[in-house]
């Protein structure tokens, strides 16, 4: 019996926080009651390995069955008694073990290595460090510790590459299709490739392009955010180049991607490095949701097929490549887990060789691509997903084209959407109109994901290799009668029609959280939920921008009103004509740098009478601002004050304009100009509170008054306000322009579209000097 063979054994497991690893831990705790588990877990950025284990493993619904059988208290007692967590990382030489961890690792009787970079589009160097070098680092560490436990290394059937026909259970070096590649040279090349791309990303030309792309995305968001976005784009570019480099290198050697390529070389490196460590290799095909254990349909995260299935069901993936008569080799996770445990219990080959067990369905119980598509299509025809309007989504009929044709079609759509995005960002759209751009960006992301699916998974849909499972079937036959059912690993037990229709698809839909009924969803429900959080009593502070947030106006309109207040119509017309010539330059400056724009524009106040501006400021409130105010904004300020929240107006507008609004808020932070002999100089006393300066001013205000910005709210309308919005826990985009509308939608922020009280429009947009004699300064 397996439970007897592993009784009293200490079993180390890498990759226990992953899909396969979690299922493995659950099965060992539940069905092998006398073994002790040592989980090697990489520390997180904000959590230690023990915290990660509790959150990512034991609180997963995989343990619901065991939790129900034992009860909560006994379950956690069992975990504490039978599980030891140690900090470690297979991507680091020596596994990153401390002294205690090294002792715990060395004392193990079995090591099951399931940690891997499982993404099929992983950067080349990352896949090399974990998939290729990970197994070798384990045996090297065991050698250093003087230990030789049975190592069960989890690989993949796809190490066989893009071959057609038989792929038996043998080392690649024994295959007639063997390609002699020096794995050490591949490691050096991958690291050098990372360094080369990193160096290229720092060239002047590349950095200028990243900076331009950051500005296109964020607008005038301020130097810190633009710099952070530029660096993010640089790192993303390096990662993308490494993904393409991995794909190209893998393809040149006959593998579908960097995952299969690095796993194949990892096997070779392990064979050469293992020394006296007994090794077995288990090669699953594509692992999917559980057939029966711990419950039918159990899955953790989205695997390979799920995003494709959901995109198809939503009508987003109109075509997908593949060979209709080819085999899609998928295997339920519980069959893989059973195979690994059975191999661990059986022990390594007595002759010292590496025994390979492939856990695949293709030769024993094949699922053909056309049959899979038909099962999925029929199920979603009977159980359609629904769009936002409550209408059922009709699934497309695939014609199984080649990858090239699908990629070209998606590239054409992508280019059209890119053009639309660029054009929309140039238009002065706000509020609901600006949300058109958010919809275009959402569509762009959908097309980009579809393109990724085709590139990443298309090769697997076209794969025609047939993986032999002779050792797997022999393993099943060798099981004791009492183990044949609980540790069943024969793929023949899977009824594909039942599995796809009754087990897998319902589970996929449940985890995808998609709309499965025709009930029209309340479009405002989410807004109400977010609004309730914003107005919760526990909020500390509410910060408001002024222009296009409280009033439908800006510094140009305010200046125009002040400048033309006492001018005759003819002079006003002259100012209007001048506006047409100056507007493009001012707009470009504003989009480039809000602070520079304000400094430049406020020079126009040079020589203006302070007394006259104070008088006109009061008239401006009544004649201009109140007719352009958003009533909903004024009500929101009052709501916050009623809730006991501190309210602050923080704006780059001048105190001349802002002063009359003072009574509405608890505090006001704004721009101020210097004065000389009763007249304004046109020069500011300090950097205007815009961009990152505004965010810092809010932080300083919060610190001085004991407020927690994580419990505070900010309202603003433009991407230049991103530093302010990012500074608080509850950002609100008000009448957002296109860039902010897109970002707010992506980040799940509350979006408010407020209308002004009057329907009138501004008659004049003059940009001339104030009608006040300029007095020279001393």
XYZ file of C-alpha atoms in Angstrom:
778
model
C 0.000 0.000 0.000
C 1.218 3.480 -0.862
C 0.266 4.780 2.582
C 2.483 2.096 4.133
C 5.368 2.616 1.697
C 5.465 6.340 2.517
C 4.653 5.998 6.219
C 7.188 7.839 8.354
C 8.833 9.360 5.265
C 9.770 13.015 5.099
C 8.772 14.383 1.707
C 10.106 17.725 0.491
C 8.032 19.519 -2.132
C 9.000 22.483 -4.303
C 6.298 24.446 -6.116
C 3.701 23.699 -3.446
C 1.921 27.045 -3.930
C 1.182 26.200 -7.569
C -1.733 24.312 -9.121
C -0.087 20.885 -9.170
C 1.793 21.446 -5.902
C -1.329 22.393 -3.953
C -3.154 19.301 -5.208
C -0.146 17.185 -4.265
C 0.009 18.545 -0.695
C -3.737 18.009 -0.230
C -3.611 14.390 -1.409
C -0.605 13.505 0.712
C -2.166 15.000 3.842
C -5.476 13.261 3.221
C -4.462 9.865 1.829
C -0.944 9.278 3.224
C -1.573 10.017 6.911
C 1.829 9.110 8.363
C 4.169 11.112 6.116
C 5.674 14.515 6.983
C 5.858 17.284 4.409
C 8.667 19.829 4.069
C 7.520 22.665 1.809
C 10.231 24.802 0.220
C 8.575 28.171 -0.464
C 10.080 31.368 -1.799
C 9.504 34.387 0.483
C 7.111 36.936 -0.949
C 7.628 40.672 -1.099
C 5.325 41.259 1.830
C 4.921 37.814 3.346
C 7.173 35.107 4.711
C 6.966 31.459 3.572
C 4.682 30.434 6.459
C 2.225 33.190 5.604
C 2.325 32.247 1.938
C 1.683 28.594 2.804
C -1.389 29.404 4.872
C -2.800 31.887 2.383
C -1.924 30.249 -0.950
C -2.094 26.550 -0.044
C -4.121 25.667 3.023
C -6.855 28.270 2.561
C -7.470 27.063 -0.975
C -10.752 25.238 -1.556
C -8.763 22.104 -2.411
C -8.705 21.483 1.348
C -12.460 21.884 1.842
C -12.893 18.122 1.852
C -10.188 17.507 4.471
C -11.376 20.496 6.479
C -14.882 19.052 6.502
C -13.648 15.637 7.577
C -11.443 16.909 10.419
C -13.102 20.123 11.502
C -11.321 23.462 11.632
C -9.331 22.995 14.831
C -8.137 19.490 14.074
C -7.308 20.481 10.493
C -4.918 23.210 11.619
C -3.474 20.915 14.281
C -2.785 18.378 11.538
C -1.123 21.004 9.374
C 1.055 22.203 12.259
C 2.022 18.630 13.182
C 2.722 17.281 9.712
C 4.014 20.260 7.728
C 7.310 22.124 7.985
C 7.761 25.230 5.860
C 11.272 26.363 4.917
C 12.367 29.410 2.927
C 14.023 28.576 -0.376
C 14.189 29.382 -4.064
C 15.127 26.941 -6.826
C 16.139 29.941 -8.934
C 19.039 30.637 -6.544
C 22.275 28.712 -6.117
C 22.172 26.704 -2.905
C 18.367 27.061 -3.031
C 18.655 30.066 -0.709
C 18.452 27.793 2.335
C 19.428 28.959 5.808
C 20.982 26.526 8.317
C 17.635 25.260 9.668
C 16.216 24.910 6.179
C 19.262 23.019 4.976
C 18.968 20.539 7.852
C 15.256 19.993 7.200
C 15.909 19.524 3.480
C 18.806 17.117 4.025
C 16.706 14.935 6.352
C 14.086 14.200 3.664
C 13.628 10.752 2.176
C 11.916 11.989 -0.973
C 12.105 15.300 -2.853
C 9.298 16.062 -5.290
C 10.389 18.919 -7.521
C 7.325 20.504 -9.125
C 8.450 24.156 -9.072
C 8.638 25.645 -12.543
C 8.084 28.717 -14.621
C 4.994 27.210 -16.230
C 4.092 30.172 -18.436
C 4.509 29.271 -22.078
C 5.587 32.851 -22.792
C 8.119 33.264 -19.999
C 11.232 35.379 -20.662
C 14.133 33.211 -21.782
C 16.464 33.905 -18.858
C 13.772 33.330 -16.232
C 12.821 29.980 -17.769
C 16.487 28.980 -17.905
C 17.145 29.858 -14.257
C 14.131 27.922 -12.927
C 13.280 25.186 -15.441
C 16.739 24.334 -16.711
C 18.885 24.973 -13.651
C 16.305 24.259 -10.917
C 16.655 20.445 -10.888
C 20.443 20.711 -11.099
C 20.547 23.143 -8.179
C 18.563 20.646 -6.106
C 21.004 17.764 -6.690
C 24.002 20.069 -6.206
C 22.572 21.215 -2.879
C 21.928 17.607 -1.858
C 25.525 16.740 -2.742
C 26.794 19.606 -0.574
C 24.570 18.435 2.293
C 25.723 14.831 1.894
C 22.165 13.631 1.244
C 20.769 11.359 -1.448
C 16.950 11.165 -1.212
C 14.830 9.907 -4.062
C 14.259 12.897 -6.371
C 11.024 12.873 -8.350
C 11.372 15.641 -10.940
C 8.242 16.876 -12.714
C 8.909 17.713 -16.353
C 6.551 17.801 -19.367
C 5.714 15.542 -22.283
C 6.470 18.454 -24.603
C 10.206 17.992 -24.117
C 9.720 15.700 -27.135
C 9.397 18.832 -29.273
C 7.351 19.474 -32.389
C 7.659 15.955 -33.715
C 4.854 13.921 -35.252
C 4.125 10.371 -34.228
C 5.460 8.315 -31.357
C 7.168 9.983 -28.370
C 8.121 7.154 -25.979
C 9.084 7.313 -22.307
C 12.827 7.682 -22.726
C 15.557 10.198 -22.064
C 16.016 12.630 -24.922
C 19.612 11.491 -25.286
C 18.265 8.029 -26.171
C 15.920 9.372 -28.832
C 16.786 9.114 -32.539
C 15.608 12.752 -32.778
C 18.139 13.859 -30.187
C 19.766 17.244 -30.850
C 23.097 17.629 -29.107
C 22.968 20.989 -27.358
C 25.358 22.080 -24.624
C 23.053 23.161 -21.817
C 25.825 25.101 -20.099
C 26.357 27.152 -23.246
C 22.620 27.785 -23.394
C 22.648 29.114 -19.834
C 25.516 31.490 -20.626
C 23.821 32.619 -23.833
C 20.523 33.305 -22.055
C 22.230 35.415 -19.410
C 24.198 37.250 -22.090
C 20.985 37.849 -24.042
C 19.431 39.447 -20.967
C 22.475 41.710 -20.604
C 22.441 42.609 -24.318
C 18.770 43.562 -24.360
C 19.130 45.448 -21.107
C 22.005 47.444 -22.575
C 20.051 48.156 -25.754
C 17.056 49.295 -23.718
C 19.259 51.992 -22.171
C 20.356 53.506 -25.484
C 19.341 57.113 -26.120
C 17.024 56.126 -28.966
C 15.194 53.474 -26.953
C 14.846 55.656 -23.877
C 13.432 58.494 -25.943
C 10.849 56.121 -27.409
C 9.898 54.769 -23.971
C 9.560 58.337 -22.719
C 7.358 59.279 -25.675
C 5.189 56.205 -25.124
C 4.874 57.054 -21.424
C 3.767 60.575 -22.277
C 1.262 59.250 -24.812
C -0.242 57.017 -22.153
C -0.146 59.354 -19.156
C -0.069 62.842 -20.678
C 1.259 65.573 -18.380
C 1.224 63.393 -15.262
C 4.411 64.912 -13.851
C 8.041 63.847 -13.860
C 7.912 61.124 -11.158
C 4.997 59.218 -12.726
C 6.330 59.673 -16.257
C 9.749 58.477 -15.124
C 8.235 55.451 -13.388
C 6.169 54.619 -16.477
C 9.220 55.064 -18.719
C 11.185 52.620 -16.592
C 8.237 50.217 -16.548
C 8.063 50.352 -20.345
C 11.827 49.768 -20.568
C 11.631 46.694 -18.375
C 8.574 45.454 -20.257
C 10.427 45.849 -23.545
C 13.378 43.834 -22.225
C 10.986 41.126 -21.031
C 9.176 41.044 -24.383
C 12.457 40.731 -26.260
C 13.467 37.865 -23.998
C 10.120 36.143 -24.625
C 10.671 36.432 -28.381
C 14.296 35.315 -28.000
C 13.148 32.255 -26.072
C 10.497 31.457 -28.643
C 12.970 31.843 -31.498
C 15.664 29.728 -29.838
C 13.154 27.021 -28.976
C 11.764 26.979 -32.521
C 15.273 26.749 -33.974
C 15.801 23.524 -32.002
C 12.344 22.049 -32.636
C 10.494 22.959 -29.430
C 7.218 24.886 -29.318
C 8.370 27.477 -26.771
C 10.879 28.368 -24.077
C 8.986 26.286 -21.487
C 9.425 22.995 -23.357
C 12.961 23.924 -24.450
C 14.191 24.708 -20.929
C 12.411 21.695 -19.451
C 14.139 19.448 -22.025
C 17.574 20.881 -21.269
C 16.725 20.687 -17.564
C 16.324 16.926 -17.910
C 19.675 16.691 -19.663
C 21.411 18.824 -17.036
C 19.856 16.741 -14.255
C 21.057 13.505 -15.855
C 24.617 14.830 -16.038
C 24.636 16.364 -12.535
C 22.719 13.855 -10.394
C 25.678 11.818 -9.185
C 24.466 9.312 -6.580
C 21.048 10.928 -6.144
C 18.379 8.458 -7.370
C 16.101 10.213 -9.873
C 12.717 9.535 -11.438
C 11.076 11.877 -13.953
C 7.320 12.339 -14.344
C 6.205 14.027 -17.566
C 2.582 15.228 -17.629
C 0.977 16.605 -20.763
C -1.340 19.633 -20.402
C -2.686 19.548 -16.845
C -6.303 20.601 -16.419
C -9.057 20.479 -13.780
C -9.583 17.431 -11.570
C -11.499 14.386 -12.696
C -12.438 13.404 -9.125
C -9.897 14.486 -6.470
C -10.167 16.506 -4.279
C -13.475 17.136 -6.067
C -14.556 17.020 -9.720
C -13.600 20.205 -11.553
C -11.226 21.563 -8.895
C -8.774 23.991 -10.446
C -6.445 26.686 -9.174
C -6.044 29.652 -11.469
C -6.521 29.617 -15.217
C -4.522 26.983 -17.054
C -3.775 26.764 -20.777
C -7.249 26.065 -22.159
C -9.383 28.274 -19.915
C -8.634 31.722 -21.374
C -9.156 30.334 -24.874
C -12.460 28.725 -23.883
C -13.798 31.886 -22.212
C -12.679 34.107 -25.099
C -14.442 31.734 -27.484
C -17.612 31.709 -25.362
C -17.637 35.509 -25.299
C -17.422 35.599 -29.071
C -14.027 37.299 -28.949
C -11.972 34.521 -30.515
C -13.477 34.086 -33.959
C -10.852 31.621 -35.158
C -8.096 29.485 -33.687
C -5.477 27.377 -35.445
C -5.211 23.649 -35.062
C -5.358 20.269 -36.763
C -8.956 19.022 -36.416
C -7.933 15.364 -36.492
C -4.994 16.010 -34.163
C -4.937 15.071 -30.487
C -5.211 17.629 -27.699
C -3.315 15.849 -24.968
C -4.828 17.016 -21.691
C -4.786 15.161 -18.396
C -6.746 15.865 -15.195
C -4.579 17.084 -12.324
C -5.583 14.294 -9.945
C -4.223 11.638 -12.314
C -0.899 13.474 -12.377
C -0.848 13.742 -8.576
C -1.619 10.033 -8.214
C 1.203 9.177 -10.624
C 3.740 11.321 -8.754
C 2.831 9.793 -5.392
C 2.931 6.269 -6.832
C 6.384 6.927 -8.357
C 7.597 8.344 -5.031
C 6.307 5.254 -3.190
C 7.776 2.836 -5.728
C 11.244 4.375 -5.542
C 13.882 4.911 -8.201
C 15.003 2.252 -10.688
C 17.152 -0.398 -9.008
C 19.796 -0.256 -11.758
C 20.473 3.448 -11.101
C 18.957 4.628 -14.363
C 16.400 7.408 -14.640
C 12.937 5.958 -15.141
C 10.505 8.208 -16.979
C 6.749 8.083 -16.564
C 4.624 10.064 -19.005
C 1.150 10.987 -17.766
C -0.752 11.631 -20.981
C -3.948 10.617 -22.698
C -3.075 10.723 -26.393
C -2.234 7.082 -27.012
C -4.442 5.526 -24.322
C -7.577 7.661 -24.508
C -7.163 10.308 -27.230
C -9.235 13.510 -27.301
C -9.244 14.842 -30.852
C -9.241 18.578 -31.437
C -12.445 18.617 -33.498
C -14.273 16.601 -30.859
C -13.127 18.985 -28.142
C -14.272 22.012 -30.152
C -17.624 20.326 -30.867
C -18.145 19.530 -27.179
C -17.311 23.091 -26.171
C -19.424 24.631 -28.933
C -22.440 22.467 -28.120
C -22.173 23.202 -24.402
C -21.994 26.968 -24.865
C -24.854 26.833 -27.367
C -26.949 25.141 -24.685
C -25.467 27.240 -21.854
C -24.519 30.565 -23.444
C -22.786 33.432 -21.749
C -24.622 36.747 -21.832
C -23.480 40.244 -22.722
C -24.074 43.373 -20.657
C -27.449 43.898 -22.256
C -28.641 40.463 -21.181
C -28.431 38.978 -24.682
C -27.037 35.453 -25.242
C -23.699 35.340 -27.044
C -23.577 33.087 -30.090
C -20.314 31.177 -30.303
C -18.472 31.290 -33.630
C -17.816 28.264 -35.802
C -14.113 27.615 -36.167
C -12.719 26.591 -39.536
C -9.298 25.496 -38.171
C -7.092 27.854 -40.211
C -3.318 27.981 -39.925
C -1.628 30.135 -37.319
C -0.360 32.574 -39.930
C -3.837 33.390 -41.236
C -5.235 34.017 -37.745
C -2.263 36.159 -36.753
C -2.568 38.321 -39.880
C -6.276 38.858 -39.252
C -5.669 39.904 -35.654
C -2.781 42.173 -36.675
C -5.075 44.072 -39.062
C -7.637 44.587 -36.305
C -4.879 45.661 -33.888
C -3.562 48.307 -36.289
C -7.026 49.788 -36.800
C -7.601 49.963 -33.051
C -4.180 51.575 -32.522
C -5.099 54.291 -35.020
C -8.451 54.845 -33.323
C -6.761 55.103 -29.907
C -4.276 57.715 -31.109
C -7.007 59.760 -32.775
C -9.283 59.690 -29.731
C -6.485 60.840 -27.426
C -6.105 63.956 -29.570
C -9.769 64.905 -29.247
C -10.993 67.104 -26.361
C -13.428 64.496 -25.087
C -14.666 64.353 -21.505
C -16.952 62.320 -19.311
C -19.151 59.808 -21.082
C -17.706 60.729 -24.487
C -14.204 60.022 -23.195
C -15.317 56.527 -22.176
C -15.351 55.673 -25.888
C -11.572 55.639 -25.680
C -11.736 53.318 -22.665
C -13.868 50.929 -24.725
C -11.363 51.089 -27.598
C -8.505 50.322 -25.202
C -10.465 47.434 -23.732
C -10.992 46.072 -27.236
C -7.279 46.521 -27.972
C -6.416 44.457 -24.920
C -8.857 41.740 -25.968
C -7.280 41.541 -29.423
C -3.802 41.577 -27.889
C -4.764 38.681 -25.600
C -6.211 36.769 -28.543
C -2.967 37.331 -30.447
C -1.054 36.026 -27.446
C -3.205 32.911 -27.244
C -2.595 32.165 -30.911
C 1.166 32.650 -30.615
C 1.531 30.799 -27.332
C -0.972 27.965 -27.621
C -1.314 27.596 -31.391
C 1.681 25.286 -31.546
C 0.101 22.968 -28.968
C -3.169 22.836 -30.916
C -1.161 21.822 -33.987
C 1.010 19.280 -32.163
C 0.710 15.714 -33.526
C 3.037 13.870 -31.151
C 1.648 10.758 -29.448
C 3.105 10.255 -25.992
C 3.721 6.682 -24.949
C 2.458 5.671 -21.513
C 3.746 2.120 -21.104
C 5.466 2.902 -17.793
C 2.367 4.703 -16.568
C 0.157 1.701 -17.281
C 2.697 -0.603 -15.661
C 2.639 1.666 -12.618
C -1.161 1.410 -12.471
C -0.982 -2.389 -12.751
C 1.615 -2.560 -9.949
C -0.664 -0.828 -7.460
C -2.095 -2.814 -4.594
C -5.809 -3.524 -4.964
C -6.536 -1.028 -2.219
C -4.674 1.713 -4.151
C -6.007 1.122 -7.656
C -9.005 3.394 -7.174
C -7.733 6.142 -4.801
C -4.462 6.453 -6.753
C -5.815 5.677 -10.220
C -3.562 7.079 -12.944
C -4.808 5.263 -16.062
C -6.120 7.912 -18.544
C -8.680 5.388 -19.785
C -10.882 6.139 -16.752
C -11.711 9.592 -18.164
C -14.954 9.857 -20.136
C -14.138 12.929 -22.228
C -17.719 13.839 -23.010
C -18.651 13.738 -19.322
C -15.433 15.451 -18.284
C -15.719 18.358 -20.734
C -19.468 18.949 -20.384
C -20.193 18.059 -16.771
C -16.893 18.688 -15.007
C -14.474 21.020 -16.748
C -16.653 23.632 -18.470
C -18.911 24.285 -15.459
C -15.781 24.747 -13.352
C -14.190 27.095 -15.892
C -17.314 29.248 -16.092
C -17.596 29.378 -12.311
C -14.009 30.539 -11.886
C -14.230 33.034 -14.752
C -17.113 34.854 -13.031
C -18.849 35.538 -16.315
C -22.487 36.387 -16.884
C -24.485 33.169 -17.247
C -28.072 34.476 -17.070
C -30.141 36.762 -19.252
C -31.010 39.083 -16.420
C -30.033 42.611 -17.312
C -27.366 43.729 -14.931
C -27.793 47.006 -13.149
C -25.272 49.284 -14.892
C -25.144 51.572 -11.873
C -24.714 48.900 -9.192
C -20.937 49.026 -9.262
C -20.939 52.827 -9.188
C -23.193 52.778 -6.142
C -20.902 50.325 -4.354
C -17.834 52.446 -5.061
C -19.664 55.626 -4.103
C -20.697 54.091 -0.784
C -17.049 53.279 -0.048
C -16.003 56.811 -0.932
C -18.614 58.276 1.427
C -18.062 55.799 4.256
C -17.803 57.400 7.727
C -14.278 56.108 8.263
C -12.800 58.257 5.500
C -10.468 60.971 6.797
C -9.981 63.542 4.081
C -11.572 64.525 0.742
C -9.393 66.512 -1.679
C -10.921 68.254 -4.695
C -9.444 69.664 -7.868
C -11.239 72.762 -9.155
C -11.316 72.958 -12.939
C -13.690 70.501 -14.625
C -14.181 68.900 -11.208
C -16.038 71.581 -9.248
C -16.647 73.978 -12.146
C -16.739 73.624 -15.930
C -14.007 76.201 -16.418
C -10.237 76.669 -16.375
C -7.556 79.288 -15.914
C -7.931 80.491 -19.497
C -11.662 81.121 -19.177
C -11.210 82.832 -15.814
C -8.507 85.081 -17.184
C -10.602 85.824 -20.273
C -13.520 86.924 -18.139
C -11.331 89.171 -16.009
C -9.506 90.615 -19.013
C -12.613 91.464 -21.034
C -14.962 92.465 -18.255
C -14.972 96.137 -19.222
C -14.030 95.895 -22.913
C -16.329 96.831 -25.809
C -17.419 94.085 -28.274
C -14.906 95.144 -30.950
C -11.954 94.619 -28.602
C -13.392 91.338 -27.439
C -13.469 90.189 -31.050
C -9.797 91.068 -31.425
C -8.997 88.935 -28.399
C -10.990 86.068 -29.849
C -9.060 86.208 -33.105
C -5.801 86.242 -31.177
C -6.994 83.194 -29.275
C -7.207 81.166 -32.446
C -3.542 81.784 -33.094
C -2.352 81.110 -29.550
C -4.573 78.190 -28.592
C -2.580 75.373 -30.300
C 0.664 76.470 -28.649
C -0.943 76.838 -25.239
C -2.637 73.458 -25.547
C 0.626 71.801 -26.526
C 2.415 73.407 -23.571
C -0.367 72.340 -21.180
C -0.199 68.778 -22.442
C 3.574 68.774 -22.135
C 3.878 70.259 -18.634
C 1.058 71.753 -16.587
C 3.414 73.704 -14.305
C 5.253 75.330 -17.217
C 1.917 76.194 -18.804
C 0.632 77.924 -15.660
C 3.838 79.886 -15.162
C 3.761 80.984 -18.795
C 0.104 81.892 -18.729
C 0.135 83.727 -15.410
C 2.705 86.158 -16.823
C -0.305 87.847 -18.417
C -1.317 89.183 -15.007
C 1.856 91.291 -14.815
C 0.846 94.804 -13.787
C -2.752 93.986 -12.851
C -4.183 95.904 -9.892
C -4.506 93.766 -6.778
C -7.521 95.743 -5.563
C -9.249 95.536 -8.934
C -8.615 91.779 -9.161
C -10.056 91.269 -5.659
C -13.202 93.166 -6.664
C -13.555 91.328 -9.958
C -12.955 88.021 -8.199
C -16.194 88.446 -6.270
C -18.063 89.234 -9.488
C -16.401 86.267 -11.168
C -17.886 83.948 -8.522
C -21.428 85.169 -9.155
C -21.308 85.813 -12.896
C -19.003 83.067 -14.092
C -18.226 80.322 -11.611
C -21.685 79.715 -10.145
C -23.237 79.387 -13.612
C -20.572 76.815 -14.476
C -20.488 74.912 -11.195
C -21.459 71.278 -11.069
C -24.308 71.040 -8.524
C -23.417 67.418 -7.864
C -19.877 68.499 -6.995
C -21.105 71.061 -4.506
C -23.419 68.485 -2.958
C -20.531 66.010 -2.724
C -18.379 68.514 -0.841
C -21.213 69.101 1.596
C -21.787 65.352 1.981
C -18.173 64.856 2.983
C -18.377 67.670 5.495
C -21.595 66.198 6.931
C -19.785 62.878 7.349
C -17.087 64.640 9.349
C -14.455 64.337 6.620
C -11.970 67.183 6.271
C -12.353 68.821 2.850
C -9.580 70.592 0.985
C -9.589 72.329 -2.383
C -6.193 71.864 -3.989
C -5.716 73.566 -7.346
C -3.226 75.339 -9.553
C -5.743 78.166 -10.055
C -4.921 81.571 -8.566
C -6.174 82.696 -5.178
C -7.970 85.552 -7.018
C -10.348 82.986 -8.511
C -10.379 80.538 -5.616
C -10.844 82.923 -2.672
C -14.638 83.313 -3.080
C -14.998 79.497 -2.898
C -13.221 79.335 0.455
C -16.346 78.958 2.619
C -17.305 75.767 0.770
C -14.185 73.926 1.988
C -12.369 73.461 5.267
C -9.028 74.321 3.651
C -7.750 75.700 0.351
C -4.356 75.138 -1.298
C -3.819 77.166 -4.476
C -1.371 79.290 -6.479
C -0.436 82.807 -5.404
C 1.359 85.602 -7.270
C 3.839 88.036 -5.834
C 2.870 91.714 -5.567
C 4.746 94.983 -5.960
C 3.242 98.329 -5.009
C -0.326 97.081 -5.232
C 0.086 95.261 -8.522
C 0.731 91.664 -9.469
C 4.122 90.800 -10.953
C 2.949 87.806 -12.976
C 5.373 85.606 -11.025
C 4.284 82.896 -8.599
C 5.370 82.798 -4.981
C 5.931 79.015 -5.160
C 5.688 76.097 -7.549
C 1.975 75.776 -8.412
C 0.269 72.763 -6.807
C 0.005 70.603 -9.927
C 1.258 67.113 -10.765
C 3.633 65.671 -8.203
C 3.735 68.975 -6.293
C 0.010 68.725 -5.668
C 0.402 65.164 -4.403
C 3.221 66.209 -2.086
C 1.198 69.162 -0.829
C -1.603 66.760 0.040
C 0.820 64.413 1.828
C 2.244 67.307 3.817
C -1.266 68.494 4.693
C -2.284 64.981 5.792
C 0.863 64.507 7.872
C 0.430 67.889 9.559
C -3.170 67.101 10.483
C -2.847 63.407 11.317
C -4.828 62.066 8.345
C -4.244 58.684 6.680
C -4.241 59.068 2.899
C -5.081 55.361 2.528
C -8.430 56.295 4.093
C -8.837 59.459 2.030
C -10.535 60.471 -1.227
C -9.393 62.638 -4.148
C -11.469 64.039 -7.014
C -9.851 65.167 -10.286
C -10.428 65.180 -14.042
C -7.133 64.866 -15.914
C -4.184 62.522 -16.347
C -2.041 65.384 -15.055
C -3.818 64.747 -11.734
C -2.620 61.133 -11.511
C -0.089 61.840 -8.742
C -2.924 63.253 -6.613
C -5.244 60.352 -7.383
C -2.523 57.753 -6.797
C -1.743 59.291 -3.414
C -5.089 58.319 -1.857
C -6.885 55.063 -1.183
C -10.095 56.131 -2.930
C -9.500 58.040 -6.174
C -12.467 59.439 -8.121
C -12.264 60.498 -11.782
C -14.704 63.355 -12.443
C -15.699 64.124 -16.040
C -12.385 62.522 -17.039
C -10.554 63.321 -20.243
C -9.661 60.385 -22.485
C -6.419 59.262 -20.845
C -7.805 59.398 -17.331
C -11.054 57.737 -18.435
C -9.088 54.763 -19.767
C -6.866 54.487 -16.697
C -9.774 54.866 -14.263
C -11.708 52.130 -16.055
C -8.697 49.785 -15.990
C -7.991 50.408 -12.321
C -11.605 50.086 -11.210
C -11.905 53.628 -9.873
C -15.183 55.423 -9.293
C -16.047 57.596 -12.304
C -18.473 60.477 -11.820
C -20.018 62.390 -14.734
C -21.331 65.673 -13.388
C -23.214 68.331 -15.381
C -23.144 72.046 -14.787
C -26.162 74.012 -13.620
C -26.631 76.181 -16.725
C -26.694 75.099 -20.335
C -25.037 78.256 -21.634
C -21.654 78.189 -23.348
C -18.732 80.561 -23.159
C -19.069 83.324 -25.665
C -15.457 84.494 -25.677
C -12.047 82.874 -25.310
C -9.785 85.950 -25.408
C -6.146 85.781 -24.394
C -4.988 89.377 -24.313
C -3.457 91.604 -21.646
C -5.543 92.894 -18.788
C -6.971 96.361 -19.448
C -4.902 97.859 -16.660
C -1.818 100.054 -17.192
C 1.340 98.164 -16.416
C 3.486 99.720 -13.739
C 7.201 99.035 -13.910
C 8.742 97.195 -10.993
C 11.685 98.510 -9.033
